[in-house]
Amino acid sequence: MTSHRKAYRAAILHSLADPAVVGIEASYEYFEDGVLVIENGQIARVGHAADLLPTLKGVEVTEYQDALITPGFIDTHIHYPQTGMIASYGEQLLDWLNTYTFPTERRFEDKAHAADVAGIFLKELLRNGTTTALVFGSVHKQSVDAFFEAAEALNLRMIAGKVLMDRNAPDYLTDTPESGYAESKELIERWHGKGRLHYAVTPRFAPTSTPEQLSLAGKLLGEYPDLYMHTHLSENRQEIEWVKELFPERKGYLDVYDHYQLIGPRAVFAHGVHLCDEECQRLAETGSAVAFCPTSNLFLGSGLFDLAKLEHHGVRVGLGTDVGAGTSFSQLQSLNEAYKIMQLQGKKLDPFKSLYLATLGGAEALYLDDKIGNFASGKDADFVVLDYKATPLIDYRLQQAKSLAEKLFALCMLGDDRAIKETFAAGVSVHCRD
Ligand code: GUN
Ligand code: ZN
């Protein structure tokens, strides 16, 4: 087989490990004038231009001026059917679901509508530099077919699943324990492990599933290796009280999922804003992950995520936008709000920790760090080119910056889709801004 090599030259930055574990300096690698070499859709090498260029005779080298190449961003929690209802006014979680979310998700019964929205959604992710996401569909299996068909056409690494919801929701949006199980199984058989696609068993949250449905969700996870489990946990105080009323025999919210064998490696819980120490401990010891969703937690008034506490317990944490409760597809904007959430708790969010959360940390939360998250050779060539001159203000601010940390921090605060010059998936350009 003839191998196909390509190279990209710019400043290059990627995470090597969690700064909370190894310290800031050992957590990243940076090449001021770097080259990223891609071979057959995978990372071949990364290094200094002076070292690598002489080895690349005959290889096409694309050069970017005033640009920074980083791994593609990873969004560990987002709802594609909620694209059209982002920025819906005035409600907190439970009223927001009833007022806006359920009527919007009803339309995904129509596969053609689902396909339209899936296309808009994926385009928006790529415009924002996100190359992998863990995605909620709607309760309709055809919504997940439409999503995976669109993701497959772009050869993206995506994880998604059909919502399981058999109570406390409108009739038009509920399944049954048996139909939810059977339809999930059908989707798993069709999509899990196909190309770069993975399936997530997706109970919406404890209040909208009966014990029978949660039980069958647990059974499904036991029947296939490497499936994901994706749900919500401890987002809002009223929600938590409701779970206690619905499951009085359980110790708490996480214990409901624990009881039905829905926790462990590749289980991802969105939010976790109000977790106790015991719950954090349990998440850590089972290898479960939490998706920190800053723009959503602020928009719905859910509360302030305690990253330091989850870090202290050693819980895997990824970053999520949670669109449509989140207000931006941009992980740079998520990091902007994450920084402020930390400030309100008297804590700091280091820019290299931010980089880690948006890339390698997300990959580790998803147990995909052997495939994505940084530029180790053999990983998928999913990367973004950030533009130091994206806006007049970013350009001017970065000219004042005296260090890489200062530049990175300013990009996280001021950047959004405008800062994403180009996005690559498996070595192929899938978004070009200009
Ligand atoms: N909890 C249950 N469903 C949802 C949802 O769609 N969005 C958010 N943010 N929380 C939820
Ligand atoms: Zn959500």
Coordinates of N, CA, C and O in Angstrom, one line a residue, residues 18-139:
D18 N -2.6 15.3 32.8 CA -3.4 16.2 33.6 C -2.4 17.1 34.4 O -1.7 16.5 35.2
P19 N -2.5 18.4 34.3 CA -1.6 19.3 35.1 C -1.8 19.0 36.6 O -0.9 19.2 37.4
A20 N -3.0 18.6 37.0 CA -3.3 18.3 38.4 C -2.5 17.1 38.9 O -2.2 17.0 40.1
V21 N -2.0 16.3 38.0 CA -1.3 15.1 38.4 C 0.2 15.3 38.2 O 1.0 14.9 39.1
V22 N 0.6 15.9 37.1 CA 2.1 16.0 36.8 C 2.7 17.4 37.0 O 3.9 17.6 36.8
G23 N 1.8 18.4 37.3 CA 2.3 19.8 37.3 C 2.1 20.4 36.0 O 2.1 19.7 34.9
I24 N 2.1 21.7 35.9 CA 1.9 22.5 34.7 C 3.0 22.2 33.6 O 2.6 21.8 32.5
E25 N 4.2 22.3 34.0 CA 5.3 22.2 33.0 C 5.4 20.9 32.3 O 5.6 20.8 31.1
A26 N 5.1 19.8 33.0 CA 5.2 18.5 32.4 C 3.9 18.1 31.7 O 3.8 17.0 31.1
S27 N 2.9 19.0 31.7 CA 1.6 18.6 31.2 C 1.4 18.9 29.7 O 0.4 18.5 29.1
Y28 N 2.4 19.6 29.1 CA 2.2 19.9 27.7 C 3.5 19.9 26.9 O 4.6 19.9 27.5
E29 N 3.3 19.9 25.6 CA 4.5 20.0 24.7 C 4.2 21.1 23.7 O 3.1 21.2 23.2
Y30 N 5.2 22.0 23.5 CA 5.0 23.1 22.6 C 6.1 23.3 21.6 O 7.3 23.2 22.0
F31 N 5.8 23.5 20.4 CA 6.8 23.8 19.3 C 6.5 25.1 18.7 O 5.4 25.3 18.0
E32 N 7.3 26.1 19.0 CA 7.1 27.5 18.5 C 7.0 27.5 17.0 O 6.1 28.1 16.4
D33 N 7.9 26.7 16.3 CA 7.9 26.5 14.9 C 7.8 25.0 14.7 O 8.9 24.4 14.6
G34 N 6.6 24.5 14.6 CA 6.5 23.0 14.7 C 6.0 22.5 13.3 O 5.5 23.2 12.5
V35 N 6.1 21.2 13.2 CA 5.5 20.4 12.1 C 4.8 19.2 12.6 O 5.2 18.5 13.5
L36 N 3.6 19.0 12.0 CA 2.7 17.9 12.4 C 2.7 17.0 11.1 O 2.2 17.5 10.0
V37 N 3.1 15.8 11.2 CA 3.2 14.9 10.0 C 2.0 13.9 10.1 O 1.9 13.2 11.1
I38 N 1.2 13.8 9.1 CA 0.0 13.0 9.0 C 0.3 11.9 8.0 O 0.7 12.2 6.9
E39 N -0.1 10.7 8.3 CA 0.1 9.6 7.4 C -1.2 8.7 7.5 O -1.5 8.2 8.5
N40 N -1.9 8.5 6.3 CA -3.1 7.7 6.3 C -4.1 8.1 7.4 O -4.6 7.2 8.0
G41 N -4.3 9.4 7.6 CA -5.3 9.8 8.5 C -4.9 9.7 10.0 O -5.7 10.0 10.9
Q42 N -3.6 9.4 10.2 CA -3.2 9.3 11.6 C -1.9 10.2 11.8 O -1.3 10.6 10.9
I43 N -1.7 10.5 13.1 CA -0.5 11.3 13.4 C 0.7 10.4 13.2 O 0.8 9.3 13.8
A44 N 1.7 10.9 12.4 CA 2.9 10.1 12.2 C 4.0 10.7 13.2 O 4.6 10.0 14.0
R45 N 4.2 12.0 13.2 CA 5.2 12.7 14.0 C 4.8 14.1 14.3 O 4.1 14.7 13.6
V46 N 5.3 14.6 15.4 CA 5.2 16.0 15.7 C 6.6 16.5 16.2 O 7.2 15.7 17.0
G47 N 7.0 17.7 15.9 CA 8.3 18.1 16.3 C 8.7 19.5 15.8 O 7.8 20.2 15.2
H48 N 9.9 19.9 16.1 CA 10.4 21.2 15.6 C 10.6 21.1 14.1 O 11.1 20.1 13.5
A49 N 10.2 22.2 13.4 CA 10.4 22.3 12.0 C 11.8 22.0 11.5 O 12.1 21.3 10.6
A50 N 12.8 22.5 12.3 CA 14.2 22.4 11.9 C 14.6 20.9 11.9 O 15.4 20.5 11.1
D51 N 14.0 20.1 12.8 CA 14.3 18.7 12.9 C 13.5 17.9 11.8 O 14.1 16.9 11.2
L52 N 12.3 18.2 11.6 CA 11.4 17.3 10.8 C 11.5 17.7 9.3 O 11.4 16.8 8.4
L53 N 11.6 19.0 9.0 CA 11.6 19.3 7.5 C 12.6 18.6 6.7 O 12.2 18.1 5.6
P54 N 13.8 18.4 7.1 CA 14.8 17.7 6.3 C 14.4 16.2 6.0 O 14.8 15.6 5.1
T55 N 13.5 15.7 6.9 CA 13.0 14.3 6.7 C 11.8 14.2 5.7 O 11.3 13.1 5.5
L56 N 11.4 15.4 5.3 CA 10.1 15.4 4.5 C 10.2 15.8 3.1 O 9.4 16.4 2.5
K57 N 11.3 15.3 2.5 CA 11.5 15.6 1.1 C 10.4 15.0 0.2 O 10.0 13.9 0.4
G58 N 9.8 15.9 -0.6 CA 8.7 15.4 -1.5 C 7.3 15.3 -0.8 O 6.3 15.0 -1.4
V59 N 7.3 15.7 0.5 CA 6.0 15.7 1.2 C 5.5 17.1 1.1 O 6.2 18.1 1.4
E60 N 4.2 17.2 0.8 CA 3.5 18.5 0.8 C 3.4 19.1 2.2 O 2.9 18.5 3.1
V61 N 3.9 20.3 2.4 CA 3.9 21.0 3.7 C 3.0 22.2 3.6 O 3.3 23.2 2.9
T62 N 1.9 22.3 4.4 CA 1.0 23.4 4.4 C 1.5 24.3 5.6 O 1.6 23.8 6.7
E63 N 1.8 25.6 5.3 CA 2.2 26.5 6.3 C 1.2 27.5 6.7 O 0.5 28.1 5.9
Y64 N 1.0 27.7 8.0 CA 0.0 28.7 8.5 C 0.8 29.7 9.3 O 1.6 29.4 10.1
Q65 N 0.5 31.0 8.9 CA 1.1 32.1 9.7 C 0.2 32.5 10.8 O -1.0 32.4 10.7
D66 N 0.8 33.0 11.9 CA 0.0 33.5 13.1 C -1.0 32.5 13.5 O -2.2 32.9 13.6
A67 N -0.6 31.3 13.6 CA -1.6 30.2 13.9 C -1.1 29.2 14.9 O 0.2 29.1 15.1
L68 N -2.0 28.6 15.6 CA -1.6 27.5 16.6 C -2.4 26.3 16.3 O -3.6 26.3 16.2
I69 N -1.7 25.2 16.1 CA -2.4 23.9 15.9 C -2.5 23.2 17.2 O -1.5 23.0 18.0
T70 N -3.7 22.7 17.5 CA -4.0 21.9 18.7 C -4.8 20.7 18.3 O -5.4 20.7 17.2
P71 N -4.9 19.7 19.2 CA -5.8 18.6 18.9 C -7.2 19.1 18.8 O -7.6 20.2 19.4
G72 N -8.1 18.4 18.0 CA -9.5 18.8 18.0 C -10.1 18.8 19.4 O -9.7 18.0 20.2
F73 N -11.1 19.6 19.6 CA -11.8 19.7 20.9 C -12.7 18.5 21.0 O -13.3 18.0 20.0
I74 N -12.9 18.1 22.3 CA -13.8 17.0 22.6 C -14.9 17.5 23.5 O -14.7 18.1 24.5
D75 N -16.2 17.3 23.1 CA -17.3 17.7 23.8 C -18.0 16.5 24.4 O -18.5 15.6 23.7
T76 N -17.9 16.4 25.8 CA -18.3 15.2 26.4 C -19.8 15.2 26.8 O -20.3 14.2 27.5
H77 N -20.6 16.2 26.4 CA -22.0 16.2 26.6 C -22.7 17.2 25.8 O -22.6 18.4 26.0
I78 N -23.6 16.7 24.9 CA -24.3 17.7 24.0 C -25.6 17.0 23.4 O -25.6 15.7 23.3
H79 N -26.6 17.7 23.1 CA -27.9 17.2 22.6 C -28.1 17.7 21.2 O -28.4 18.9 21.0
Y80 N -28.0 16.8 20.2 CA -28.1 17.4 18.8 C -29.6 17.9 18.5 O -29.8 18.9 17.8
P81 N -30.6 17.2 19.1 CA -32.0 17.7 18.7 C -32.3 19.0 19.3 O -33.3 19.6 19.0
Q82 N -31.4 19.5 20.2 CA -31.7 20.8 20.9 C -31.0 22.0 20.2 O -31.1 23.1 20.6
T83 N -30.5 21.7 19.0 CA -29.8 22.8 18.2 C -30.7 24.0 18.0 O -30.3 25.1 18.2
G84 N -31.9 23.7 17.6 CA -32.8 24.8 17.2 C -33.5 25.5 18.4 O -34.2 26.5 18.2
M85 N -33.2 25.0 19.6 CA -33.8 25.7 20.8 C -32.8 26.3 21.7 O -33.1 26.7 22.8
I86 N -31.5 26.3 21.2 CA -30.5 27.0 22.0 C -31.0 28.4 22.3 O -31.7 29.0 21.5
A87 N -30.7 28.9 23.5 CA -31.1 30.3 23.9 C -32.6 30.4 24.0 O -33.2 31.3 23.4
S88 N -33.2 29.6 24.8 CA -34.6 29.7 25.1 C -34.8 30.3 26.5 O -34.2 29.8 27.5
Y89 N -35.6 31.3 26.6 CA -35.7 32.2 27.7 C -36.3 31.7 29.0 O -37.4 31.1 29.0
G90 N -35.7 32.0 30.1 CA -36.5 32.2 31.4 C -36.7 31.1 32.3 O -37.1 31.3 33.4
E91 N -36.3 29.8 32.0 CA -36.7 28.7 32.9 C -35.5 28.0 33.4 O -34.4 28.0 32.8
Q92 N -35.6 27.4 34.6 CA -34.6 26.5 35.1 C -35.0 25.1 34.7 O -36.0 24.8 34.1
L93 N -34.1 24.1 35.0 CA -34.2 22.8 34.4 C -35.5 22.2 34.1 O -35.9 21.9 33.0
L94 N -36.3 21.9 35.2 CA -37.5 21.1 35.0 C -38.6 21.8 34.1 O -39.2 21.2 33.2
D95 N -38.8 23.1 34.3 CA -39.7 23.9 33.5 C -39.1 24.1 32.1 O -39.9 24.1 31.1
W96 N -37.8 24.2 32.0 CA -37.2 24.4 30.7 C -37.4 23.1 29.9 O -37.7 23.2 28.7
L97 N -37.3 21.9 30.5 CA -37.6 20.7 29.8 C -39.0 20.6 29.2 O -39.3 20.3 28.1
N98 N -40.0 20.9 30.1 CA -41.4 20.8 29.7 C -41.8 21.9 28.7 O -42.6 21.7 27.8
T99 N -41.3 23.1 28.9 CA -41.7 24.2 28.1 C -41.1 24.2 26.7 O -41.7 24.4 25.7
Y100 N -39.8 23.9 26.6 CA -39.0 24.0 25.4 C -38.6 22.7 24.8 O -38.7 22.4 23.6
T101 N -38.0 21.9 25.7 CA -37.2 20.7 25.2 C -38.1 19.6 24.6 O -37.9 19.2 23.5
F102 N -39.1 19.2 25.3 CA -39.9 18.1 24.9 C -40.7 18.4 23.6 O -40.6 17.6 22.6
P103 N -41.3 19.6 23.4 CA -41.9 19.9 22.1 C -40.9 19.9 21.0 O -41.2 19.5 19.9
T104 N -39.7 20.4 21.3 CA -38.7 20.5 20.2 C -38.3 19.1 19.8 O -38.1 18.8 18.6
E105 N -38.1 18.2 20.8 CA -37.6 16.8 20.4 C -38.7 16.0 19.7 O -38.4 15.1 19.0
R106 N -39.9 16.4 19.9 CA -41.0 15.7 19.3 C -40.8 15.6 17.7 O -41.2 14.6 17.1
R107 N -40.3 16.6 17.2 CA -40.1 16.7 15.7 C -39.1 15.7 15.1 O -39.1 15.5 13.9
F108 N -38.4 15.1 16.0 CA -37.4 14.1 15.5 C -37.9 12.8 15.2 O -37.2 11.8 14.8
E109 N -39.2 12.7 15.3 CA -39.9 11.5 14.8 C -39.8 11.4 13.3 O -39.8 10.3 12.7
D110 N -39.7 12.6 12.7 CA -39.5 12.7 11.3 C -38.1 12.6 10.9 O -37.3 13.5 11.2
K111 N -37.7 11.6 10.2 CA -36.3 11.3 9.9 C -35.7 12.4 9.0 O -34.5 12.8 9.2
A112 N -36.5 13.0 8.1 CA -36.0 14.0 7.3 C -35.6 15.3 8.1 O -34.6 15.9 7.9
H113 N -36.4 15.6 9.1 CA -36.1 16.7 9.9 C -34.8 16.4 10.7 O -33.9 17.2 10.9
A114 N -34.8 15.2 11.3 CA -33.6 14.8 12.0 C -32.3 14.9 11.2 O -31.3 15.4 11.7
A115 N -32.4 14.5 9.9 CA -31.2 14.5 9.1 C -30.8 16.0 8.8 O -29.6 16.3 8.8
D116 N -31.8 16.9 8.6 CA -31.5 18.3 8.4 C -30.7 18.8 9.6 O -29.7 19.5 9.5
V117 N -31.3 18.6 10.8 CA -30.7 19.1 12.0 C -29.3 18.5 12.3 O -28.4 19.2 12.7
A118 N -29.2 17.2 12.0 CA -27.9 16.5 12.2 C -26.8 17.2 11.4 O -25.7 17.4 11.8
G119 N -27.2 17.6 10.1 CA -26.2 18.2 9.3 C -25.8 19.6 9.8 O -24.6 20.0 9.8
I120 N -26.8 20.4 10.3 CA -26.5 21.7 10.8 C -25.6 21.6 12.1 O -24.7 22.3 12.3
F121 N -26.0 20.6 12.9 CA -25.3 20.4 14.2 C -23.8 20.0 13.9 O -22.9 20.6 14.6
L122 N -23.6 19.1 13.1 CA -22.2 18.6 12.8 C -21.4 19.7 12.2 O -20.2 19.9 12.6
K123 N -22.0 20.5 11.3 CA -21.3 21.6 10.7 C -20.9 22.6 11.8 O -19.8 23.2 11.8
E124 N -21.8 22.9 12.7 CA -21.5 23.8 13.8 C -20.4 23.3 14.7 O -19.5 24.1 15.2
L125 N -20.4 22.0 15.1 CA -19.3 21.5 15.9 C -18.0 21.7 15.2 O -17.0 22.2 15.8
L126 N -17.9 21.4 13.9 CA -16.7 21.5 13.2 C -16.2 22.9 13.0 O -15.1 23.3 13.1
R127 N -17.2 23.8 12.8 CA -16.9 25.3 12.8 C -16.3 25.8 14.1 O -15.6 26.8 14.1
N128 N -16.6 25.0 15.1 CA -16.1 25.4 16.5 C -14.9 24.6 16.9 O -14.4 24.6 18.0
G129 N -14.4 23.7 16.0 CA -13.2 23.0 16.3 C -13.4 21.7 17.1 O -12.4 21.1 17.5
T130 N -14.6 21.3 17.2 CA -14.9 20.1 18.0 C -15.0 18.9 17.0 O -15.8 18.9 16.1
T131 N -14.1 17.9 17.2 CA -14.1 16.8 16.3 C -14.6 15.5 16.9 O -14.9 14.5 16.1
T132 N -14.8 15.4 18.2 CA -15.5 14.3 18.8 C -16.5 14.8 19.8 O -16.2 15.7 20.6
A133 N -17.7 14.1 19.9 CA -18.7 14.5 20.9 C -19.5 13.3 21.3 O -19.6 12.3 20.6
L134 N -19.9 13.4 22.6 CA -20.8 12.4 23.1 C -22.2 13.0 23.1 O -22.5 14.0 23.8
V135 N -23.1 12.4 22.3 CA -24.3 13.1 21.8 C -25.6 12.4 22.2 O -25.8 11.2 21.9
F136 N -26.5 13.2 22.8 CA -27.9 12.7 23.0 C -28.6 12.8 21.7 O -28.6 13.8 21.0
G137 N -29.4 11.7 21.3 CA -30.4 11.8 20.2 C -31.7 12.2 20.9 O -31.7 12.7 22.0
S138 N -32.8 11.9 20.2 CA -34.1 12.0 20.9 C -34.6 10.5 21.2 O -33.8 9.6 21.0
V139 N -35.8 10.4 21.6 CA -36.3 9.0 22.0 C -36.5 8.2 20.7 O -36.6 7.0 20.8

